[in-house]
Amino acid sequence: FFVVLRYLDLTERFDWTAEDISTPAGNEDGQYLIRTDNNMIGMQLGSGHSYDTARWSVGFLGKAGVYLNDAKGRQRFIITSNNNDNSGVNFNNRMTEDQMSFIGEFRVTGRWHLRPNFSLRAGYEMMYVTAVALAANQMHFIPTFVQLGTSGDPFYHCASFGVEGYW
């Protein structure tokens, strides 16, 4: 069992660009740039267990914690005219919100010992995060000041394979 203080940074970018958009005022270029930063700090609890034999082993690890999320977001909406008349729109919005977030993680790892000091390893990991600002969720294409949305609940998972050697 363990109890730790943990910091997690979750940053996303969404960049959208369009060129030669035909409008009644002439052709225009546009960019919509969004960046979100979630800086989370909090207490985490966890536990792990492993079972070892001479030829193989398997281990489990689970972690969970509640975090204070200092979420920040920035939206830049830029439209430039190709008519060389310096017309266009330039909108820059910075947003911030404090939120309580939850992070849960689970990992299982198996090893096949080819030799006493060399093993093949395979594993699966997953992480669930609640109440974070995600860049794609901030997109609305209307240049107005809005509040940062922290309703994103991403789920990440992956498989891993490798070799381990030690002496």
JSON list of C-alpha atoms in Angstrom, two decimals:
[
{"chain": "A", "resi": 1, "resn": "PHE", "atom": "CA", "xyz": [0.00, 0.00, 0.00]},
{"chain": "A", "resi": 2, "resn": "PHE", "atom": "CA", "xyz": [1.15, 3.56, -0.58]},
{"chain": "A", "resi": 3, "resn": "VAL", "atom": "CA", "xyz": [0.00, 7.15, -0.11]},
{"chain": "A", "resi": 4, "resn": "VAL", "atom": "CA", "xyz": [1.77, 9.86, -2.12]},
{"chain": "A", "resi": 5, "resn": "LEU", "atom": "CA", "xyz": [1.47, 13.47, -3.19]},
{"chain": "A", "resi": 6, "resn": "ARG", "atom": "CA", "xyz": [1.30, 13.56, -7.00]},
{"chain": "A", "resi": 7, "resn": "TYR", "atom": "CA", "xyz": [1.37, 16.20, -9.75]},
{"chain": "A", "resi": 8, "resn": "LEU", "atom": "CA", "xyz": [-0.07, 15.55, -13.22]},
{"chain": "A", "resi": 9, "resn": "ASP", "atom": "CA", "xyz": [0.01, 17.88, -16.22]},
{"chain": "A", "resi": 10, "resn": "LEU", "atom": "CA", "xyz": [-2.47, 17.20, -19.05]},
{"chain": "A", "resi": 11, "resn": "THR", "atom": "CA", "xyz": [-1.97, 19.57, -22.01]},
{"chain": "A", "resi": 12, "resn": "GLU", "atom": "CA", "xyz": [-3.79, 19.50, -25.35]},
{"chain": "A", "resi": 13, "resn": "ARG", "atom": "CA", "xyz": [-3.64, 21.56, -28.54]},
{"chain": "A", "resi": 14, "resn": "PHE", "atom": "CA", "xyz": [-6.14, 21.86, -31.36]},
{"chain": "A", "resi": 15, "resn": "ASP", "atom": "CA", "xyz": [-5.00, 23.82, -34.44]},
{"chain": "A", "resi": 16, "resn": "TRP", "atom": "CA", "xyz": [-7.39, 24.37, -37.34]},
{"chain": "A", "resi": 17, "resn": "THR", "atom": "CA", "xyz": [-6.28, 26.24, -40.47]},
{"chain": "A", "resi": 18, "resn": "ALA", "atom": "CA", "xyz": [-8.15, 27.13, -43.66]},
{"chain": "A", "resi": 19, "resn": "GLU", "atom": "CA", "xyz": [-6.86, 28.98, -46.73]},
{"chain": "A", "resi": 20, "resn": "ASP", "atom": "CA", "xyz": [-8.59, 30.86, -49.54]},
{"chain": "A", "resi": 21, "resn": "ILE", "atom": "CA", "xyz": [-12.08, 30.79, -48.06]},
{"chain": "A", "resi": 22, "resn": "SER", "atom": "CA", "xyz": [-14.39, 32.43, -50.56]},
{"chain": "A", "resi": 23, "resn": "THR", "atom": "CA", "xyz": [-16.55, 35.12, -48.86]},
{"chain": "A", "resi": 24, "resn": "PRO", "atom": "CA", "xyz": [-18.53, 38.13, -50.17]},
{"chain": "A", "resi": 25, "resn": "ALA", "atom": "CA", "xyz": [-15.67, 40.37, -48.98]},
{"chain": "A", "resi": 26, "resn": "GLY", "atom": "CA", "xyz": [-13.11, 38.35, -50.97]},
{"chain": "A", "resi": 27, "resn": "ASN", "atom": "CA", "xyz": [-10.85, 35.44, -50.15]},
{"chain": "A", "resi": 28, "resn": "GLU", "atom": "CA", "xyz": [-9.76, 35.02, -46.54]},
{"chain": "A", "resi": 29, "resn": "ASP", "atom": "CA", "xyz": [-7.46, 32.75, -44.53]},
{"chain": "A", "resi": 30, "resn": "GLY", "atom": "CA", "xyz": [-8.34, 31.58, -41.07]},
{"chain": "A", "resi": 31, "resn": "GLN", "atom": "CA", "xyz": [-6.80, 29.94, -38.03]},
{"chain": "A", "resi": 32, "resn": "TYR", "atom": "CA", "xyz": [-8.44, 28.67, -34.86]},
{"chain": "A", "resi": 33, "resn": "LEU", "atom": "CA", "xyz": [-5.84, 27.75, -32.24]},
{"chain": "A", "resi": 34, "resn": "ILE", "atom": "CA", "xyz": [-6.86, 26.21, -28.91]},
{"chain": "A", "resi": 35, "resn": "ARG", "atom": "CA", "xyz": [-4.62, 25.11, -26.05]},
{"chain": "A", "resi": 36, "resn": "THR", "atom": "CA", "xyz": [-5.68, 23.71, -22.68]},
{"chain": "A", "resi": 37, "resn": "ASP", "atom": "CA", "xyz": [-3.51, 23.02, -19.63]},
{"chain": "A", "resi": 38, "resn": "ASN", "atom": "CA", "xyz": [-4.68, 21.01, -16.64]},
{"chain": "A", "resi": 39, "resn": "ASN", "atom": "CA", "xyz": [-2.25, 21.24, -13.73]},
{"chain": "A", "resi": 40, "resn": "MET", "atom": "CA", "xyz": [-3.43, 18.76, -11.10]},
{"chain": "A", "resi": 41, "resn": "ILE", "atom": "CA", "xyz": [-1.99, 18.16, -7.64]},
{"chain": "A", "resi": 42, "resn": "GLY", "atom": "CA", "xyz": [-3.44, 15.88, -4.99]},
{"chain": "A", "resi": 43, "resn": "MET", "atom": "CA", "xyz": [-3.18, 12.82, -2.79]},
{"chain": "A", "resi": 44, "resn": "GLN", "atom": "CA", "xyz": [-3.09, 9.37, -4.31]},
{"chain": "A", "resi": 45, "resn": "LEU", "atom": "CA", "xyz": [-3.69, 5.98, -2.69]},
{"chain": "A", "resi": 46, "resn": "GLY", "atom": "CA", "xyz": [-2.63, 2.71, -4.23]},
{"chain": "A", "resi": 47, "resn": "SER", "atom": "CA", "xyz": [-1.87, -0.93, -3.77]},
{"chain": "A", "resi": 48, "resn": "GLY", "atom": "CA", "xyz": [-0.12, -3.62, -5.72]},
{"chain": "A", "resi": 49, "resn": "HIS", "atom": "CA", "xyz": [0.36, -7.36, -5.57]},
{"chain": "A", "resi": 50, "resn": "SER", "atom": "CA", "xyz": [2.49, -9.80, -7.50]},
{"chain": "A", "resi": 51, "resn": "TYR", "atom": "CA", "xyz": [2.70, -13.56, -7.75]},
{"chain": "A", "resi": 52, "resn": "ASP", "atom": "CA", "xyz": [6.07, -15.07, -8.70]},
{"chain": "A", "resi": 53, "resn": "THR", "atom": "CA", "xyz": [7.07, -18.56, -9.76]},
{"chain": "A", "resi": 54, "resn": "ALA", "atom": "CA", "xyz": [10.35, -19.88, -11.16]},
{"chain": "A", "resi": 55, "resn": "ARG", "atom": "CA", "xyz": [9.20, -19.48, -14.83]},
{"chain": "A", "resi": 56, "resn": "TRP", "atom": "CA", "xyz": [6.63, -16.67, -14.77]},
{"chain": "A", "resi": 57, "resn": "SER", "atom": "CA", "xyz": [5.14, -13.86, -12.69]},
{"chain": "A", "resi": 58, "resn": "VAL", "atom": "CA", "xyz": [2.08, -11.62, -12.78]},
{"chain": "A", "resi": 59, "resn": "GLY", "atom": "CA", "xyz": [1.51, -8.33, -10.98]},
{"chain": "A", "resi": 60, "resn": "PHE", "atom": "CA", "xyz": [-1.37, -5.92, -10.44]},
{"chain": "A", "resi": 61, "resn": "LEU", "atom": "CA", "xyz": [-1.26, -2.26, -9.40]},
{"chain": "A", "resi": 62, "resn": "GLY", "atom": "CA", "xyz": [-4.15, 0.12, -8.75]},
{"chain": "A", "resi": 63, "resn": "LYS", "atom": "CA", "xyz": [-4.05, 3.83, -7.92]},
{"chain": "A", "resi": 64, "resn": "ALA", "atom": "CA", "xyz": [-6.74, 6.43, -7.23]},
{"chain": "A", "resi": 65, "resn": "GLY", "atom": "CA", "xyz": [-6.76, 10.01, -6.02]},
{"chain": "A", "resi": 66, "resn": "VAL", "atom": "CA", "xyz": [-8.56, 13.33, -5.83]},
{"chain": "A", "resi": 67, "resn": "TYR", "atom": "CA", "xyz": [-6.78, 16.35, -7.29]},
{"chain": "A", "resi": 68, "resn": "LEU", "atom": "CA", "xyz": [-7.14, 20.11, -7.39]},
{"chain": "A", "resi": 69, "resn": "ASN", "atom": "CA", "xyz": [-7.14, 21.02, -11.09]},
{"chain": "A", "resi": 70, "resn": "ASP", "atom": "CA", "xyz": [-5.92, 24.51, -12.02]},
{"chain": "A", "resi": 71, "resn": "ALA", "atom": "CA", "xyz": [-7.25, 24.45, -15.60]},
{"chain": "A", "resi": 72, "resn": "LYS", "atom": "CA", "xyz": [-6.25, 27.09, -18.14]},
{"chain": "A", "resi": 73, "resn": "GLY", "atom": "CA", "xyz": [-7.29, 27.59, -21.73]},
{"chain": "A", "resi": 74, "resn": "ARG", "atom": "CA", "xyz": [-6.45, 29.89, -24.59]},
{"chain": "A", "resi": 75, "resn": "GLN", "atom": "CA", "xyz": [-8.35, 30.45, -27.83]},
{"chain": "A", "resi": 76, "resn": "ARG", "atom": "CA", "xyz": [-6.99, 32.42, -30.77]},
{"chain": "A", "resi": 77, "resn": "PHE", "atom": "CA", "xyz": [-9.30, 33.09, -33.70]},
{"chain": "A", "resi": 78, "resn": "ILE", "atom": "CA", "xyz": [-7.51, 34.80, -36.61]},
{"chain": "A", "resi": 79, "resn": "ILE", "atom": "CA", "xyz": [-9.05, 35.74, -39.96]},
{"chain": "A", "resi": 80, "resn": "THR", "atom": "CA", "xyz": [-6.96, 37.64, -42.48]},
{"chain": "A", "resi": 81, "resn": "SER", "atom": "CA", "xyz": [-8.14, 39.06, -45.76]},
{"chain": "A", "resi": 82, "resn": "ASN", "atom": "CA", "xyz": [-6.21, 38.37, -48.94]},
{"chain": "A", "resi": 83, "resn": "ASN", "atom": "CA", "xyz": [-7.28, 41.77, -50.38]},
{"chain": "A", "resi": 84, "resn": "ASN", "atom": "CA", "xyz": [-4.29, 43.56, -48.76]},
{"chain": "A", "resi": 85, "resn": "ASP", "atom": "CA", "xyz": [-6.69, 45.99, -47.06]},
{"chain": "A", "resi": 86, "resn": "ASN", "atom": "CA", "xyz": [-5.64, 44.97, -43.50]},
{"chain": "A", "resi": 87, "resn": "SER", "atom": "CA", "xyz": [-9.17, 43.88, -42.68]},
{"chain": "A", "resi": 88, "resn": "GLY", "atom": "CA", "xyz": [-9.87, 40.80, -40.61]},
{"chain": "A", "resi": 89, "resn": "VAL", "atom": "CA", "xyz": [-10.59, 39.51, -37.14]},
{"chain": "A", "resi": 90, "resn": "ASN", "atom": "CA", "xyz": [-8.10, 38.77, -34.38]},
{"chain": "A", "resi": 91, "resn": "PHE", "atom": "CA", "xyz": [-9.63, 37.35, -31.22]},
{"chain": "A", "resi": 92, "resn": "ASN", "atom": "CA", "xyz": [-7.61, 36.18, -28.21]},
{"chain": "A", "resi": 93, "resn": "ASN", "atom": "CA", "xyz": [-9.37, 34.67, -25.18]},
{"chain": "A", "resi": 94, "resn": "ARG", "atom": "CA", "xyz": [-7.70, 33.35, -22.01]},
{"chain": "A", "resi": 95, "resn": "MET", "atom": "CA", "xyz": [-9.77, 31.32, -19.59]},
{"chain": "A", "resi": 96, "resn": "THR", "atom": "CA", "xyz": [-9.14, 29.71, -16.20]},
{"chain": "A", "resi": 97, "resn": "GLU", "atom": "CA", "xyz": [-11.12, 27.55, -13.81]},
{"chain": "A", "resi": 98, "resn": "ASP", "atom": "CA", "xyz": [-10.39, 25.59, -10.65]},
{"chain": "A", "resi": 99, "resn": "GLN", "atom": "CA", "xyz": [-11.97, 22.16, -10.43]},
{"chain": "A", "resi": 100, "resn": "MET", "atom": "CA", "xyz": [-11.76, 18.97, -8.38]},
{"chain": "A", "resi": 101, "resn": "SER", "atom": "CA", "xyz": [-10.69, 16.01, -10.53]},
{"chain": "A", "resi": 102, "resn": "PHE", "atom": "CA", "xyz": [-10.41, 12.27, -9.96]},
{"chain": "A", "resi": 103, "resn": "ILE", "atom": "CA", "xyz": [-7.74, 10.02, -11.46]},
{"chain": "A", "resi": 104, "resn": "GLY", "atom": "CA", "xyz": [-7.96, 6.23, -11.37]},
{"chain": "A", "resi": 105, "resn": "GLU", "atom": "CA", "xyz": [-5.31, 3.88, -12.79]},
{"chain": "A", "resi": 106, "resn": "PHE", "atom": "CA", "xyz": [-4.91, 0.14, -13.12]},
{"chain": "A", "resi": 107, "resn": "ARG", "atom": "CA", "xyz": [-2.04, -1.96, -14.49]},
{"chain": "A", "resi": 108, "resn": "VAL", "atom": "CA", "xyz": [-1.45, -5.68, -14.94]},
{"chain": "A", "resi": 109, "resn": "THR", "atom": "CA", "xyz": [1.95, -7.01, -16.01]},
{"chain": "A", "resi": 110, "resn": "GLY", "atom": "CA", "xyz": [3.04, -10.57, -16.82]},
{"chain": "A", "resi": 111, "resn": "ARG", "atom": "CA", "xyz": [6.57, -11.86, -17.24]},
{"chain": "A", "resi": 112, "resn": "TRP", "atom": "CA", "xyz": [7.97, -15.06, -18.70]},
{"chain": "A", "resi": 113, "resn": "HIS", "atom": "CA", "xyz": [11.45, -15.71, -17.32]},
{"chain": "A", "resi": 114, "resn": "LEU", "atom": "CA", "xyz": [13.64, -17.08, -20.10]},
{"chain": "A", "resi": 115, "resn": "ARG", "atom": "CA", "xyz": [16.68, -17.07, -17.81]},
{"chain": "A", "resi": 116, "resn": "PRO", "atom": "CA", "xyz": [17.09, -16.08, -14.16]},
{"chain": "A", "resi": 117, "resn": "ASN", "atom": "CA", "xyz": [18.12, -12.57, -15.25]},
{"chain": "A", "resi": 118, "resn": "PHE", "atom": "CA", "xyz": [16.20, -12.14, -18.56]},
{"chain": "A", "resi": 119, "resn": "SER", "atom": "CA", "xyz": [12.40, -12.00, -19.07]},
{"chain": "A", "resi": 120, "resn": "LEU", "atom": "CA", "xyz": [9.78, -11.22, -21.69]},
{"chain": "A", "resi": 121, "resn": "ARG", "atom": "CA", "xyz": [7.17, -8.78, -20.41]},
{"chain": "A", "resi": 122, "resn": "ALA", "atom": "CA", "xyz": [3.63, -7.89, -21.50]},
{"chain": "A", "resi": 123, "resn": "GLY", "atom": "CA", "xyz": [1.17, -5.57, -19.81]},
{"chain": "A", "resi": 124, "resn": "TYR", "atom": "CA", "xyz": [-2.01, -3.55, -20.02]},
{"chain": "A", "resi": 125, "resn": "GLU", "atom": "CA", "xyz": [-2.57, -0.12, -18.45]},
{"chain": "A", "resi": 126, "resn": "MET", "atom": "CA", "xyz": [-5.59, 2.14, -18.19]},
{"chain": "A", "resi": 127, "resn": "MET", "atom": "CA", "xyz": [-6.22, 5.59, -16.73]},
{"chain": "A", "resi": 128, "resn": "TYR", "atom": "CA", "xyz": [-9.50, 7.47, -16.25]},
{"chain": "A", "resi": 129, "resn": "VAL", "atom": "CA", "xyz": [-9.48, 11.22, -15.53]},
{"chain": "A", "resi": 130, "resn": "THR", "atom": "CA", "xyz": [-12.55, 13.33, -14.70]},
{"chain": "A", "resi": 131, "resn": "ALA", "atom": "CA", "xyz": [-13.33, 17.04, -14.88]},
{"chain": "A", "resi": 132, "resn": "VAL", "atom": "CA", "xyz": [-10.56, 18.31, -17.17]},
{"chain": "A", "resi": 133, "resn": "ALA", "atom": "CA", "xyz": [-10.47, 20.88, -19.96]},
{"chain": "A", "resi": 134, "resn": "LEU", "atom": "CA", "xyz": [-9.97, 19.23, -23.35]},
{"chain": "A", "resi": 135, "resn": "ALA", "atom": "CA", "xyz": [-9.00, 21.34, -26.37]},
{"chain": "A", "resi": 136, "resn": "ALA", "atom": "CA", "xyz": [-11.60, 19.91, -28.76]},
{"chain": "A", "resi": 137, "resn": "ASN", "atom": "CA", "xyz": [-14.39, 20.60, -26.24]},
{"chain": "A", "resi": 138, "resn": "GLN", "atom": "CA", "xyz": [-13.58, 24.36, -26.29]},
{"chain": "A", "resi": 139, "resn": "MET", "atom": "CA", "xyz": [-14.21, 24.72, -30.04]},
{"chain": "A", "resi": 140, "resn": "HIS", "atom": "CA", "xyz": [-17.28, 26.74, -31.09]},
{"chain": "A", "resi": 141, "resn": "PHE", "atom": "CA", "xyz": [-16.10, 29.01, -33.99]},
{"chain": "A", "resi": 142, "resn": "ILE", "atom": "CA", "xyz": [-17.78, 32.11, -32.55]},
{"chain": "A", "resi": 143, "resn": "PRO", "atom": "CA", "xyz": [-15.28, 34.77, -31.42]},
{"chain": "A", "resi": 144, "resn": "THR", "atom": "CA", "xyz": [-16.80, 35.64, -28.04]},
{"chain": "A", "resi": 145, "resn": "PHE", "atom": "CA", "xyz": [-15.54, 35.35, -24.49]},
{"chain": "A", "resi": 146, "resn": "VAL", "atom": "CA", "xyz": [-16.74, 32.10, -22.96]},
{"chain": "A", "resi": 147, "resn": "GLN", "atom": "CA", "xyz": [-16.06, 30.17, -19.81]},
{"chain": "A", "resi": 148, "resn": "LEU", "atom": "CA", "xyz": [-13.57, 27.28, -19.85]},
{"chain": "A", "resi": 149, "resn": "GLY", "atom": "CA", "xyz": [-15.38, 23.95, -20.02]},
{"chain": "A", "resi": 150, "resn": "THR", "atom": "CA", "xyz": [-13.96, 21.34, -17.64]},
{"chain": "A", "resi": 151, "resn": "SER", "atom": "CA", "xyz": [-16.42, 18.56, -18.43]},
{"chain": "A", "resi": 152, "resn": "GLY", "atom": "CA", "xyz": [-13.97, 16.27, -20.23]},
{"chain": "A", "resi": 153, "resn": "ASP", "atom": "CA", "xyz": [-13.56, 12.72, -18.89]},
{"chain": "A", "resi": 154, "resn": "PRO", "atom": "CA", "xyz": [-10.83, 11.05, -20.99]},
{"chain": "A", "resi": 155, "resn": "PHE", "atom": "CA", "xyz": [-10.04, 7.33, -20.76]},
{"chain": "A", "resi": 156, "resn": "TYR", "atom": "CA", "xyz": [-6.55, 6.23, -21.80]},
{"chain": "A", "resi": 157, "resn": "HIS", "atom": "CA", "xyz": [-5.41, 2.65, -22.24]},
{"chain": "A", "resi": 158, "resn": "CYS", "atom": "CA", "xyz": [-2.50, 0.84, -23.85]},
{"chain": "A", "resi": 159, "resn": "ALA", "atom": "CA", "xyz": [-0.74, -2.48, -24.16]},
{"chain": "A", "resi": 160, "resn": "SER", "atom": "CA", "xyz": [3.00, -2.77, -23.63]},
{"chain": "A", "resi": 161, "resn": "PHE", "atom": "CA", "xyz": [5.52, -5.42, -24.62]},
{"chain": "A", "resi": 162, "resn": "GLY", "atom": "CA", "xyz": [9.19, -5.63, -23.84]},
{"chain": "A", "resi": 163, "resn": "VAL", "atom": "CA", "xyz": [12.19, -7.43, -22.46]},
{"chain": "A", "resi": 164, "resn": "GLU", "atom": "CA", "xyz": [13.81, -7.08, -19.06]},
{"chain": "A", "resi": 165, "resn": "GLY", "atom": "CA", "xyz": [17.36, -7.91, -18.17]},
{"chain": "A", "resi": 166, "resn": "TYR", "atom": "CA", "xyz": [19.33, -7.34, -15.02]},
{"chain": "A", "resi": 167, "resn": "TRP", "atom": "CA", "xyz": [22.55, -8.48, -13.39]}
]
